[in-house]
């Protein structure tokens, strides 16, 4: 491969990395073509970009990036497949779901999620339990609405009781 071609590939990988806030490094070596195609389809369905890249080119793209991926450099050995997403837990959930049908592959090497680094297969459960931005917003809205609902409920039920008492008193006077 010519040096100019490598430069273009590194630049394209860098642009792709800049589009996503979550980078998962996985190992898919040992998967046959059928399982790899199934993984690609599952990634496409869940809006996850899957890339197979050379480790040296990926490291150079990491180095050229504005973010600090240096903790992931040690994971760049063997075969590496990138799973890129803007939802922090989506690739982890996809890996767990995919493994239910396909043994132990893909294996998680590490992940860079929202500027935090997770290294090793043991981090898969932690990554899958991370809440997405939309889930967090929903939780916050629910918490903010809870006191307002309680006040409205108290006023509504109290108003009904007060109305009942006034109606009973007005009937007694007649």
Short mmCIF file of C-alpha atoms in Angstrom, two decimals:
data_model
loop_
_atom_site.label_atom_id
_atom_site.label_comp_id
_atom_site.label_asym_id
_atom_site.label_seq_id
_atom_site.Cartn_x
_atom_site.Cartn_y
_atom_site.Cartn_z
CA UNK A 1 0.00 0.00 0.00
CA UNK A 2 1.36 3.41 -0.93
CA UNK A 3 2.04 6.04 1.71
CA UNK A 4 -0.55 8.38 0.14
CA UNK A 5 -3.21 5.66 0.32
CA UNK A 6 -2.41 5.02 3.98
CA UNK A 7 -2.70 8.74 4.68
CA UNK A 8 -6.17 8.83 3.09
CA UNK A 9 -7.29 5.76 5.03
CA UNK A 10 -6.04 7.23 8.32
CA UNK A 11 -7.85 10.49 7.53
CA UNK A 12 -11.10 8.60 6.74
CA UNK A 13 -10.84 6.59 9.96
CA UNK A 14 -10.24 9.83 11.88
CA UNK A 15 -13.30 11.49 10.33
CA UNK A 16 -15.40 8.45 11.15
CA UNK A 17 -14.16 8.41 14.77
CA UNK A 18 -15.05 12.11 15.11
CA UNK A 19 -18.68 11.35 14.18
CA UNK A 20 -19.19 8.96 17.11
CA UNK A 21 -18.86 9.40 20.88
CA UNK A 22 -18.46 5.68 21.63
CA UNK A 23 -15.75 3.41 20.26
CA UNK A 24 -15.71 -0.32 21.01
CA UNK A 25 -12.70 -2.47 20.10
CA UNK A 26 -13.73 -6.07 19.56
CA UNK A 27 -12.23 -9.29 18.32
CA UNK A 28 -14.24 -11.18 15.73
CA UNK A 29 -11.47 -13.50 14.59
CA UNK A 30 -12.82 -17.01 14.27
CA UNK A 31 -16.28 -15.98 13.11
CA UNK A 32 -17.30 -17.48 9.80
CA UNK A 33 -18.75 -15.41 6.95
CA UNK A 34 -22.35 -16.20 7.91
CA UNK A 35 -21.93 -15.03 11.51
CA UNK A 36 -19.96 -11.96 10.43
CA UNK A 37 -22.74 -11.00 8.00
CA UNK A 38 -25.32 -11.52 10.74
CA UNK A 39 -23.28 -9.24 13.03
CA UNK A 40 -23.08 -6.58 10.30
CA UNK A 41 -26.86 -6.74 9.78
CA UNK A 42 -27.48 -6.47 13.54
CA UNK A 43 -25.13 -3.46 13.72
CA UNK A 44 -26.89 -1.77 10.80
CA UNK A 45 -30.29 -2.38 12.40
CA UNK A 46 -29.14 -0.84 15.72
CA UNK A 47 -27.43 2.16 14.03
CA UNK A 48 -23.93 0.95 14.92
CA UNK A 49 -21.11 1.32 12.42
CA UNK A 50 -18.84 -1.71 12.12
CA UNK A 51 -15.32 -1.34 10.69
CA UNK A 52 -12.48 -3.82 10.33
CA UNK A 53 -9.21 -1.89 10.33
CA UNK A 54 -5.49 -2.49 10.55
CA UNK A 55 -4.16 -1.81 14.02
CA UNK A 56 -1.30 0.43 12.83
CA UNK A 57 -3.67 2.62 10.81
CA UNK A 58 -6.15 2.79 13.70
CA UNK A 59 -3.40 3.79 16.13
CA UNK A 60 -2.31 6.60 13.82
CA UNK A 61 -5.94 7.76 13.53
CA UNK A 62 -6.22 7.67 17.33
CA UNK A 63 -3.03 9.71 17.65
CA UNK A 64 -4.31 12.29 15.15
CA UNK A 65 -7.62 12.64 17.01
CA UNK A 66 -8.39 15.46 19.44
CA UNK A 67 -9.50 12.90 22.05
CA UNK A 68 -7.06 10.90 24.17
CA UNK A 69 -7.31 7.25 23.12
CA UNK A 70 -3.84 6.40 24.49
CA UNK A 71 -5.18 3.87 27.02
CA UNK A 72 -6.49 1.76 24.12
CA UNK A 73 -3.12 1.49 22.34
CA UNK A 74 -2.20 -1.66 24.26
CA UNK A 75 -5.30 -3.40 22.91
CA UNK A 76 -4.28 -2.95 19.29
CA UNK A 77 -2.95 -6.41 18.59
CA UNK A 78 -4.39 -9.31 16.69
CA UNK A 79 -7.50 -8.69 14.65
CA UNK A 80 -9.53 -5.59 15.61
CA UNK A 81 -13.09 -4.69 14.66
CA UNK A 82 -14.50 -1.30 15.61
CA UNK A 83 -18.10 -0.84 16.69
CA UNK A 84 -19.00 2.86 16.64
CA UNK A 85 -22.13 4.41 18.10
CA UNK A 86 -23.50 7.58 19.64
CA UNK A 87 -25.42 5.58 22.26
CA UNK A 88 -23.02 4.40 24.96
CA UNK A 89 -24.63 1.08 25.77
CA UNK A 90 -25.87 0.04 22.31
CA UNK A 91 -22.77 -1.92 21.18
CA UNK A 92 -22.49 -3.69 24.55
CA UNK A 93 -26.14 -4.73 24.42
CA UNK A 94 -25.66 -5.87 20.82
CA UNK A 95 -22.63 -7.98 21.77
CA UNK A 96 -24.51 -9.63 24.65
CA UNK A 97 -27.57 -10.30 22.49
CA UNK A 98 -25.46 -11.63 19.62
CA UNK A 99 -23.57 -13.97 21.95
CA UNK A 100 -26.77 -15.65 23.07
CA UNK A 101 -26.91 -17.25 19.62
CA UNK A 102 -23.20 -17.35 18.73
CA UNK A 103 -21.10 -18.58 21.67
CA UNK A 104 -18.33 -16.19 22.79
CA UNK A 105 -17.74 -13.99 19.75
CA UNK A 106 -17.37 -11.07 19.32
CA UNK A 107 -15.10 -10.52 22.31
CA UNK A 108 -14.72 -7.09 23.87
CA UNK A 109 -11.15 -5.82 23.97
CA UNK A 110 -12.01 -2.38 25.28
CA UNK A 111 -14.21 0.66 24.83
CA UNK A 112 -14.02 4.44 24.88
CA UNK A 113 -17.44 5.69 25.96
CA UNK A 114 -18.13 9.38 26.64
CA UNK A 115 -14.42 10.00 27.41
CA UNK A 116 -14.19 7.03 29.81
CA UNK A 117 -12.10 3.95 29.04
CA UNK A 118 -13.22 0.39 29.77
CA UNK A 119 -10.66 -2.37 29.24
CA UNK A 120 -11.33 -6.08 29.08
CA UNK A 121 -14.10 -8.56 28.60
CA UNK A 122 -15.20 -8.15 32.24
CA UNK A 123 -16.45 -4.62 31.52
CA UNK A 124 -19.24 -5.80 29.18
CA UNK A 125 -21.89 -5.92 31.92
CA UNK A 126 -20.93 -2.47 33.18
CA UNK A 127 -21.08 -1.06 29.65
CA UNK A 128 -24.47 -2.60 28.92
CA UNK A 129 -25.91 -1.10 32.10
CA UNK A 130 -24.84 2.46 31.23
CA UNK A 131 -27.91 4.56 30.57
CA UNK A 132 -28.19 6.37 27.27
CA UNK A 133 -28.70 10.12 27.07
CA UNK A 134 -32.41 9.69 26.28
CA UNK A 135 -32.88 7.29 29.22
CA UNK A 136 -31.23 9.77 31.59
CA UNK A 137 -33.38 12.62 30.30
CA UNK A 138 -36.48 10.47 30.82
CA UNK A 139 -35.42 9.67 34.39
CA UNK A 140 -34.82 13.35 35.16
CA UNK A 141 -38.18 14.39 33.71
CA UNK A 142 -39.88 11.67 35.73
CA UNK A 143 -38.19 12.88 38.91
CA UNK A 144 -39.11 16.49 38.19
CA UNK A 145 -42.73 15.60 37.44
CA UNK A 146 -43.18 13.49 40.56
CA UNK A 147 -43.52 16.36 43.10
CA UNK A 148 -45.84 18.29 40.77
CA UNK A 149 -48.04 15.20 40.34
CA UNK A 150 -48.19 14.76 44.12
CA UNK A 151 -49.27 18.38 44.66
CA UNK A 152 -51.91 18.18 41.92
CA UNK A 153 -53.16 14.87 43.28
CA UNK A 154 -53.41 16.29 46.80
CA UNK A 155 -55.25 19.38 45.57
CA UNK A 156 -57.62 17.34 43.43
CA UNK A 157 -58.44 14.82 46.14
CA UNK A 158 -58.67 17.54 48.77
CA UNK A 159 -60.99 19.56 46.54
CA UNK A 160 -63.27 16.56 46.11
CA UNK A 161 -63.46 16.05 49.88
CA UNK A 162 -64.11 19.74 50.49
CA UNK A 163 -66.86 19.74 47.89
CA UNK A 164 -68.46 16.69 49.51
CA UNK A 165 -68.38 18.30 52.97
CA UNK A 166 -69.89 21.56 51.69
CA UNK A 167 -72.63 19.69 49.85
CA UNK A 168 -73.47 17.67 52.99
CA UNK A 169 -73.59 20.82 55.13
CA UNK A 170 -75.81 22.63 52.64
CA UNK A 171 -78.29 19.72 52.63
CA UNK A 172 -78.41 19.66 56.46
CA UNK A 173 -79.44 23.30 56.62
CA UNK A 174 -82.41 22.70 54.31
#
